[in-house]
Coordinates of C-alpha atoms in Angstrom, one line a residue:
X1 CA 119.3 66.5 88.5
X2 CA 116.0 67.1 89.6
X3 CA 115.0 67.0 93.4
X4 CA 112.3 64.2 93.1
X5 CA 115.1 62.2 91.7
X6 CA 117.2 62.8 94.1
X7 CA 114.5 62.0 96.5
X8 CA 114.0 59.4 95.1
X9 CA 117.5 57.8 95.2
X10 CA 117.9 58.6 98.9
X11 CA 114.7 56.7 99.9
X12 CA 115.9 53.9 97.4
X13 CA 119.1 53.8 99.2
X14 CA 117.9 54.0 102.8
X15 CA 115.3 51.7 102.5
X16 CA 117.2 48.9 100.8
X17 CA 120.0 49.1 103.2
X18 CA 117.5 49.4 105.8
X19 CA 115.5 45.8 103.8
X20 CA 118.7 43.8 104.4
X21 CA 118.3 43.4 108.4
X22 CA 114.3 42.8 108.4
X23 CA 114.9 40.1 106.1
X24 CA 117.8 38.9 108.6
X25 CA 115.2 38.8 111.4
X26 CA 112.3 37.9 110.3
X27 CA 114.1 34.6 108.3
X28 CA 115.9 33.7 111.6
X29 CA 112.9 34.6 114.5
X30 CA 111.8 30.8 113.3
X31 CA 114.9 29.1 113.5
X32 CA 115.5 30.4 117.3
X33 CA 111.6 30.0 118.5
X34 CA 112.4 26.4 117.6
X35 CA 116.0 25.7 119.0
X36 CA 114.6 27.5 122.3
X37 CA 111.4 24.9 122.2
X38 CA 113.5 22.1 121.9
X39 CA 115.9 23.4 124.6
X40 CA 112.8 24.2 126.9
X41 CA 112.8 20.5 127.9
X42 CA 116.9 21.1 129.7
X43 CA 117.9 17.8 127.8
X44 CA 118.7 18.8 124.2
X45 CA 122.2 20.9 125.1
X46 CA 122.9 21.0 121.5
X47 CA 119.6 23.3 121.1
X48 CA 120.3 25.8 124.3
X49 CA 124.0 26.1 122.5
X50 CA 122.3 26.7 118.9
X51 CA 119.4 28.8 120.6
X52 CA 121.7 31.1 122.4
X53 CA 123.8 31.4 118.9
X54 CA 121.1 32.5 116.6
X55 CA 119.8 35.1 119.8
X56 CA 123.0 36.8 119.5
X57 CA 123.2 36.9 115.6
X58 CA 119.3 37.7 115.7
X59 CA 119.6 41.0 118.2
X60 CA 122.4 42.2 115.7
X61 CA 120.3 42.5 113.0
X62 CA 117.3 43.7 114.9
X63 CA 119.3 46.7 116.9
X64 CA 120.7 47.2 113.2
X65 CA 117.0 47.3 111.7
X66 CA 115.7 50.0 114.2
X67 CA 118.5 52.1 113.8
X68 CA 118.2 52.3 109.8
X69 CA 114.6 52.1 110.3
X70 CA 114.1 55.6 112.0
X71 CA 115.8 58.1 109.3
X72 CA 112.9 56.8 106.6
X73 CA 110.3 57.9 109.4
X74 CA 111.2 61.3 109.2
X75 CA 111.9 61.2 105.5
X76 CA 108.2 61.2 104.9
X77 CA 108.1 64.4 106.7
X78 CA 111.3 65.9 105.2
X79 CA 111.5 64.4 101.7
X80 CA 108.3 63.5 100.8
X81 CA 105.5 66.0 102.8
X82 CA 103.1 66.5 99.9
X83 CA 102.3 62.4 99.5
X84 CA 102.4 62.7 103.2
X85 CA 99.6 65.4 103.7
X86 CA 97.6 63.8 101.2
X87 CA 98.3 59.8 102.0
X88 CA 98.6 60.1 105.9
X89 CA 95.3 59.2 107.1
X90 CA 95.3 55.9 105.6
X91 CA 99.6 55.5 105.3
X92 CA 99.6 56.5 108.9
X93 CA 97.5 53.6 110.2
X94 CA 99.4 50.7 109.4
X95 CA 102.5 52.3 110.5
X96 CA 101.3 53.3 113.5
X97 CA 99.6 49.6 114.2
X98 CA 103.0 48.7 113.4
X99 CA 104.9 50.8 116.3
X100 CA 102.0 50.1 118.9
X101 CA 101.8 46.4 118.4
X102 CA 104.8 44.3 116.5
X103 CA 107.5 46.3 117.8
X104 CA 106.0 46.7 121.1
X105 CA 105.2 43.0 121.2
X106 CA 109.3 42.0 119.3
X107 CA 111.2 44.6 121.7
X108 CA 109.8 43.4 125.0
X109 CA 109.9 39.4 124.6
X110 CA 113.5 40.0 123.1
X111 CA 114.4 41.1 126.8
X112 CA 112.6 38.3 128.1
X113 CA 114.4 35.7 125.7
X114 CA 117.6 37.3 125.8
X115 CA 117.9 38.6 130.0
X116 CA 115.2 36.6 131.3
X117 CA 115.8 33.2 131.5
X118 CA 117.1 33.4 135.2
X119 CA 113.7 34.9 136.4
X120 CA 111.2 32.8 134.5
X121 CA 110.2 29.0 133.4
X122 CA 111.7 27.4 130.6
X123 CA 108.5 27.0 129.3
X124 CA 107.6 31.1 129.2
X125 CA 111.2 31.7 127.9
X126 CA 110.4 29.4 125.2
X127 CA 106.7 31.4 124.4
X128 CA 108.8 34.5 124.3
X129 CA 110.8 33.3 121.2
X130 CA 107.5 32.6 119.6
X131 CA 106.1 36.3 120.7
X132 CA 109.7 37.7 119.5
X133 CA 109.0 35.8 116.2
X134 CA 105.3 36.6 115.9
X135 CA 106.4 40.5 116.5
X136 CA 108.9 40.3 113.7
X137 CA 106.3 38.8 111.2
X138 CA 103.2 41.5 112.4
X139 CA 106.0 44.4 111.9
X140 CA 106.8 43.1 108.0
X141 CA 102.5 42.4 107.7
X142 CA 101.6 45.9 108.7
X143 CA 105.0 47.7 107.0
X144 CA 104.0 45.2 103.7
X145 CA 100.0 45.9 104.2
X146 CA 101.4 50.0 104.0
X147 CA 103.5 49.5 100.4
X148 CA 100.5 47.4 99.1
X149 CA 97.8 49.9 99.6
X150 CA 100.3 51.9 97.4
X151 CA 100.4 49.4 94.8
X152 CA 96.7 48.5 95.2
X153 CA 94.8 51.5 96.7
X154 CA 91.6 50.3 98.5
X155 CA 89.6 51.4 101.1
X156 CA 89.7 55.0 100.6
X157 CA 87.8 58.3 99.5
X158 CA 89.0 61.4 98.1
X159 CA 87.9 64.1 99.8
X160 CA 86.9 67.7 98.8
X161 CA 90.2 69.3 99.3
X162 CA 92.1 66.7 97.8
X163 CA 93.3 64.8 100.5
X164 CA 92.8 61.0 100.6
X165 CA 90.4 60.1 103.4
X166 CA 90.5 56.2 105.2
X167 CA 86.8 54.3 104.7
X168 CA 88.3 50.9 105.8
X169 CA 91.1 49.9 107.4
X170 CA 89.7 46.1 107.4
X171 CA 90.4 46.1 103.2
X172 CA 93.8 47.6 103.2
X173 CA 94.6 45.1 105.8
X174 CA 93.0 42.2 104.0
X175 CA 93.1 43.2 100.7
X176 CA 93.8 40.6 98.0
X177 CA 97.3 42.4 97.3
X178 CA 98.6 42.9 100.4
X179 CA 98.4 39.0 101.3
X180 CA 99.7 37.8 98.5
X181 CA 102.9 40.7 98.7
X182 CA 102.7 39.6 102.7
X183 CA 103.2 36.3 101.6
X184 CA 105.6 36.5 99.3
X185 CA 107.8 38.8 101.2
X186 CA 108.2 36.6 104.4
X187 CA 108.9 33.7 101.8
X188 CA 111.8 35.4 101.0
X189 CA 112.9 36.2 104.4
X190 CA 112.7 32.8 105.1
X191 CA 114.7 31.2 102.2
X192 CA 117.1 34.1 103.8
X193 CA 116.9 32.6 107.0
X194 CA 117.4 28.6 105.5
X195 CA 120.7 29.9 103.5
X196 CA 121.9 31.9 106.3
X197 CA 121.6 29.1 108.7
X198 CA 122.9 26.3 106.3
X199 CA 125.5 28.4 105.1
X200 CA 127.0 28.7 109.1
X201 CA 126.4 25.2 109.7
X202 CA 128.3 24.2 106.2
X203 CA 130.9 26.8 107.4
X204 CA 131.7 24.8 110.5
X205 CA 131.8 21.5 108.9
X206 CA 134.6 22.5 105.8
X207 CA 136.5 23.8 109.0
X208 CA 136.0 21.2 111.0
X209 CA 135.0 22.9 114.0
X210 CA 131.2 22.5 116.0
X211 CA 130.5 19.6 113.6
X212 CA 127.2 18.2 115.1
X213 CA 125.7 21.7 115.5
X214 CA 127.2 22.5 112.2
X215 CA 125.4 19.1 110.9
X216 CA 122.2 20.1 112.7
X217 CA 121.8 23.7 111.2
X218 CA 123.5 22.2 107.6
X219 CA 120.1 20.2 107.8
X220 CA 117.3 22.4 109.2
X221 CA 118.7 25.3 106.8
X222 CA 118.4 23.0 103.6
X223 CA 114.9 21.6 104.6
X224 CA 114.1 25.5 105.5
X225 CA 115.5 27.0 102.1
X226 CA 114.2 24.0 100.0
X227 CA 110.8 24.0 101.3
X228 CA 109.9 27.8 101.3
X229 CA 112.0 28.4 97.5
X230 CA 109.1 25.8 96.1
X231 CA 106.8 28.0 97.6
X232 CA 108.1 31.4 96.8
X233 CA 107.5 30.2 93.1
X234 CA 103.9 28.5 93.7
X235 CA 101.5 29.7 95.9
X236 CA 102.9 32.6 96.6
X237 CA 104.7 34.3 93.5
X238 CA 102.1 32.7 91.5
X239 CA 99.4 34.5 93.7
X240 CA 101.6 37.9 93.7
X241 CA 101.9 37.3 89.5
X242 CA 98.4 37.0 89.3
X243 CA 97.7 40.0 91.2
X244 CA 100.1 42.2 89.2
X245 CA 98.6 41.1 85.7
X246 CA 95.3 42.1 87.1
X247 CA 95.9 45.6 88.7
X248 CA 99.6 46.8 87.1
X249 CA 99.6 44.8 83.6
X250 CA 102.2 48.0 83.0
X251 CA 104.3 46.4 85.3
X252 CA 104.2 42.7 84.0
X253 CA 105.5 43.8 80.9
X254 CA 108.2 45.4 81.8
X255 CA 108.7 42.1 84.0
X256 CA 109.1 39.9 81.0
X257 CA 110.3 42.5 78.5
X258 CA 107.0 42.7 76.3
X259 CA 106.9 45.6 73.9
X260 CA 104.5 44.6 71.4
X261 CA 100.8 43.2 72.5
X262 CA 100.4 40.2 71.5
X263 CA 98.0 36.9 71.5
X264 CA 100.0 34.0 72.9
X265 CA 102.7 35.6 74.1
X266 CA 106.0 33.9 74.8
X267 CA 108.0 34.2 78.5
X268 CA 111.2 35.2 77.7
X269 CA 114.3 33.5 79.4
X270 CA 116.8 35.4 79.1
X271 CA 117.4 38.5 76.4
X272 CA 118.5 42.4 76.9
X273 CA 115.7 44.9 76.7
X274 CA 116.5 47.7 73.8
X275 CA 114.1 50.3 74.7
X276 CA 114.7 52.5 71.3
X277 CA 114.2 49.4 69.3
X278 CA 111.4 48.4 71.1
X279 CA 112.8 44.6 71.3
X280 CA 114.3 42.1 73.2
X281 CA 118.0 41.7 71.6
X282 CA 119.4 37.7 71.4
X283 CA 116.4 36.1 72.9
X284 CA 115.3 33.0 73.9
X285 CA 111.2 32.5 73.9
X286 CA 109.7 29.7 75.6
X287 CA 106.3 30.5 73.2
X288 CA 102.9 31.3 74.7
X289 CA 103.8 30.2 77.7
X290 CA 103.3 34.1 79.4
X291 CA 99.7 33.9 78.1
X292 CA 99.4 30.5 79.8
X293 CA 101.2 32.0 83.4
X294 CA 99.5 35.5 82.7
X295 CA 96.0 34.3 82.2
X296 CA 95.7 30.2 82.4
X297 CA 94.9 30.8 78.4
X298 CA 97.9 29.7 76.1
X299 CA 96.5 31.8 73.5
X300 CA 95.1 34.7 75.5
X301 CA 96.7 38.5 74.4
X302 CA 98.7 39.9 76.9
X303 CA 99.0 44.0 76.7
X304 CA 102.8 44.9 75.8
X305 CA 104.1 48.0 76.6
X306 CA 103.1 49.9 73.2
X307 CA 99.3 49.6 75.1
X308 CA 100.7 51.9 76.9
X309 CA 101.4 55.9 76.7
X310 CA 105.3 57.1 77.3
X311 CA 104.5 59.0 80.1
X312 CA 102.5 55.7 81.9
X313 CA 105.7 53.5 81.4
X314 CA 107.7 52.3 83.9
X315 CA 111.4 52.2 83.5
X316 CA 111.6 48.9 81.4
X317 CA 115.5 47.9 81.9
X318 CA 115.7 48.7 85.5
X319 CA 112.3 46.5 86.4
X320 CA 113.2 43.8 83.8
X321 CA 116.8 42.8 85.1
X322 CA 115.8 43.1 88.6
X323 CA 112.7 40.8 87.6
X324 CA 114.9 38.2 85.7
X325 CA 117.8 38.1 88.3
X326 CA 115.2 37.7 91.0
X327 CA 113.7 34.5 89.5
X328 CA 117.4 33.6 87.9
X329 CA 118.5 33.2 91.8
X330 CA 115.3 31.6 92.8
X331 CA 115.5 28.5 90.3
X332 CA 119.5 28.3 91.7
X333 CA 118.0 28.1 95.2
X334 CA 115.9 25.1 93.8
X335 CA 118.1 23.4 92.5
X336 CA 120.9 23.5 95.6
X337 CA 118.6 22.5 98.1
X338 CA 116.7 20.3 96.2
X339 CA 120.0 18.2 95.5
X340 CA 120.9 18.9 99.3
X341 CA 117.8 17.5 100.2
X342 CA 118.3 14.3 98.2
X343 CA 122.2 13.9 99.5
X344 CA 120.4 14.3 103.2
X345 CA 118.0 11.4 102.6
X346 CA 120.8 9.6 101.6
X347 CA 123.2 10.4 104.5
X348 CA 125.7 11.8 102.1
X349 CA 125.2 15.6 102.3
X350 CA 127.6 16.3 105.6
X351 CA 130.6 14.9 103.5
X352 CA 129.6 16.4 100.4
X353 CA 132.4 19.3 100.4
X354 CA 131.1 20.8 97.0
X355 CA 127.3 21.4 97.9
X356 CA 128.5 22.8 101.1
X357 CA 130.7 25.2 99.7
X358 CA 127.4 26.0 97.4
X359 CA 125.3 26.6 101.0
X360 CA 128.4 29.0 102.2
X361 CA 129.1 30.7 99.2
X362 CA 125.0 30.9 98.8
X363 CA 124.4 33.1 101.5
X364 CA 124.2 36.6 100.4
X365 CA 122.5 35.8 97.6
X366 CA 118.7 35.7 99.2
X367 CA 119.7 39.5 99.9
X368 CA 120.0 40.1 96.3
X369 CA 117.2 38.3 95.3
X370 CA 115.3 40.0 98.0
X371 CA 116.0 43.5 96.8
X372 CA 115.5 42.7 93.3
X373 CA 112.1 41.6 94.2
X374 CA 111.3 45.1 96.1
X375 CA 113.2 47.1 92.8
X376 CA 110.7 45.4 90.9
X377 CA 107.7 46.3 93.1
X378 CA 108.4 49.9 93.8
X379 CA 110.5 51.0 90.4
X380 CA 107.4 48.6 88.6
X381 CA 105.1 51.2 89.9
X382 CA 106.1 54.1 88.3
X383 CA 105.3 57.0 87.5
X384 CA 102.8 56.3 90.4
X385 CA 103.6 56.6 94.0
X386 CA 100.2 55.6 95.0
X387 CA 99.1 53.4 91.8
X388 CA 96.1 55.2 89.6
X389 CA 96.1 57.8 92.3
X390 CA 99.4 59.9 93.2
X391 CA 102.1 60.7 90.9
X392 CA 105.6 60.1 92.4
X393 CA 106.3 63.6 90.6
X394 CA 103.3 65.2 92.7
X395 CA 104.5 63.6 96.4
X396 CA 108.5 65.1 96.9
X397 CA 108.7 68.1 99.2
X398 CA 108.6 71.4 97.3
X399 CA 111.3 72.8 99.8
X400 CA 113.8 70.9 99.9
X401 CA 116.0 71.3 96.8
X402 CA 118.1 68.9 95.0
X403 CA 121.5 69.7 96.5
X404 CA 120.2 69.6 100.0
X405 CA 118.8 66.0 99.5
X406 CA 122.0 64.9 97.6
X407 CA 123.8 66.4 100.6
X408 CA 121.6 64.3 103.4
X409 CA 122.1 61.0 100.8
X410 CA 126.0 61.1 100.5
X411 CA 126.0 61.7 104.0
X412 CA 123.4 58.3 104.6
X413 CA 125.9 57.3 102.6
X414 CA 128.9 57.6 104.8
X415 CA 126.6 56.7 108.0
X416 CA 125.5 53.7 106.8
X417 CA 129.4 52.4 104.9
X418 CA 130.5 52.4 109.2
X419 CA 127.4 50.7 110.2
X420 CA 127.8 48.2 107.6
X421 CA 131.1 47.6 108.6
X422 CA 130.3 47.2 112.2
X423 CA 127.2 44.7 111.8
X424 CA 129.3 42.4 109.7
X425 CA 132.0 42.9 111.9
X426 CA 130.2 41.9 114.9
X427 CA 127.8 39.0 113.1
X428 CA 130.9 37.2 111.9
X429 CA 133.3 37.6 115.3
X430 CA 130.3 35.6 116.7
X431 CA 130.2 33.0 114.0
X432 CA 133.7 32.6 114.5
X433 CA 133.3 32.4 118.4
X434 CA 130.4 29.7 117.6
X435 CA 127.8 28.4 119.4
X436 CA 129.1 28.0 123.3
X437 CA 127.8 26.3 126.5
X438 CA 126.1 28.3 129.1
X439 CA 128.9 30.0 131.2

């Protein structure tokens, strides 16, 4: 086993463990800005109870995210010093807009909203959940705007010894890519949030237990999950789509499983990559409609993977089953909430036992459908580490050998298995405490 793979596989591991509580924060920052608004005004004691909740499940995930967030700090140092002697000047300024700013800004109005609400107005504890949210989302924009200069590189010069120099920090912030990837990310953190909060609220209502609070976050989670799954598939996957058939059309067809290039191409629904072959095996074509999707032409040729030369593939099984379960778990988010939302209008969703067992059950599954979405991404990009640029194979750390990083991973490994175990213990001893009064 090679040490870039291994590399490779510890990163992969750290940072996905490390994606599960950022998606946890930044889907829920909304949902307790708005019960601490609606609590601001002292008469809504349902929302200080439901506020006070989703602060305690909310800190969790954040201490959770900053622990798990340092180790891939130092990995870029460790792991991976050769992209980070060449990359740094323009990797370096995101992340460190990130630390200066959106965790500045998340960290201290978290102390104000969790310790403060004895020494200030109800009105300034309710602007620190909004600051607390606001920091969340600016820490996923500039962490986002960092992984999409990789995908999209703008804004830079190389210079004579090699290195990549920054020319503007404006277009890797602004750039086309990154807000679309922005965009699409915090969609999914969001339909995170929706399930997660529908899910608790459908928990208490099968067990009979904090029923109108369990009614009230059965609702705003549905409305939540509903609303931002429609628009995880159009504006903002559609605008991510079209950005990936413009810069990485390797990429796309790997998505949909496209060997052979070919004028009105067909989106396929389902089928099993067989890479020797070259083929989809078993099938089923909706035809042209990838052209149409791909380019707005129902006949327009899309490049399949034979365009392509071995060694500029990406790994085609890997980022097509990642690809498919993603938007397989997207279309059953659609379809629960959109027939919660029509049980809701007609006042029949709190006693509907079956759909709420769907919400409970439901829950995890944003997590995988947000780490599909990043294996797609970052194993889509491959063999580049910085896309057209870098190769991954040019960025690992020539001194640190395999066994030594397979060392550090199991022992991530380990690490991480206890925290696990400890965040879940703690997030559901306080689900099954529940929302309670102000002592």
């Amino acid at each position: 086993m090679s040490a870039v793979l291994v590399d490779r596989m510890q990163f992969a591991f750290t940072v996905m463990f490390h994606y599960l509580f950022p998606i946890a924060t930044m889907g829920l920052a909304p949902f307790v800005a708005w019960y601490t608004y609606k609590a601001a005004g002292g008469r809504d004691e349902e929302a200080q109870r439901a506020a006070r909740f989703w602060m305690k499940i909310f800190a969790i995930n954040f201490a959770a995210g900053v622990v798990t967030g340092i180790p891939m700090e130092f990995q870029f140092g460790t792991n991976w010093a050769a992209f980070a002697a060449r990359t740094g000047a323009v990797v370096g300024q995101p992340l460190a807009l990130e630390g200066v700013y959106a965790f500045f800004l998340e960290s201290v109005f978290l102390g104000v909203l969790f310790y403060g609400r004895r020494f200030v107005g109800a009105r300034l504890h309710a602007l620190s959940a909004v600051l607390v949210c606001l920091g969340a989302w600016l820490s996923g924009y500039f962490i986002v705007c960092t992984d999409a200069w990789m995908q999209h590189p703008v804004g830079y010069t190389i210079v004579p010894d090699g290195r990549i120099g920054l020319t503007n920090l404006g277009a890797v912030l602004l750039s086309r890519f990154a807000l679309w990837q922005v965009a699409h990310v915090l969609t999914g953190a969001l339909i995170s949030g929706g399930f997660i909060v529908a899910g608790v609220g459908a928990y208490y209502l099968l067990a009979h237990r904090n029923e109108a609070l369990g009614r009230r976050f059965v609702r705003d989670g549905t409305i939540v999950g509903l609303l931002f799954s429609l628009i995880a598939i159009f504006p903002t996957g559609d605008g991510n789509g079209a950005d990936v058939t413009r810069w990485q059309p390797a990429k796309l067809a790997a998505m949909e499983g496209l060997f052979t290039s070919q004028a009105g191409a067909p989106l396929a629904i389902i089928g099993m990559p067989d890479v020797k072959q070259q083929r989809l095996v078993d099938p089923i074509y909706v035809p042209r409609l990838l052209s149409y999707l791909a380019y707005g032409n129902w006949k327009a040729n899309v490049r399949g993977i034979d365009a392509y030369p071995s060694a500029l593939r990406p790994p085609i099984e890997l980022t097509y089953y990642a690809y498919h379960i993603m938007v397989g778990l997207g279309t059953i988010f659609v379809a629960v909430c959109a027939l919660g939302g029509v049980l809701l209008v007609s006042g029949k969703l709190y006693g509907a036992r079956p759909v709420l067992w769907a919400l409970m059950l439901l829950m995890p599954f944003p997590y995988i459908a947000n780490e599909a979405g990043w294996i797609v991404t970052e194993v889509g990009r491959q063999p580049w580490i910085v896309y057209g640029v870098m190769r991954t194979s040019a960025a690992a750390s020539a001194t640190v050998p395999a066994g030594e990083a397979l060392f550090t991973l199991l022992g991530f490994a380990g690490m991480y298995f206890v925290l696990g175990v400890l965040v879940l213990h703690l997030m559901l001893r306080e689900i099954g405490k529940g929302p309670v009064s102000a002592p």
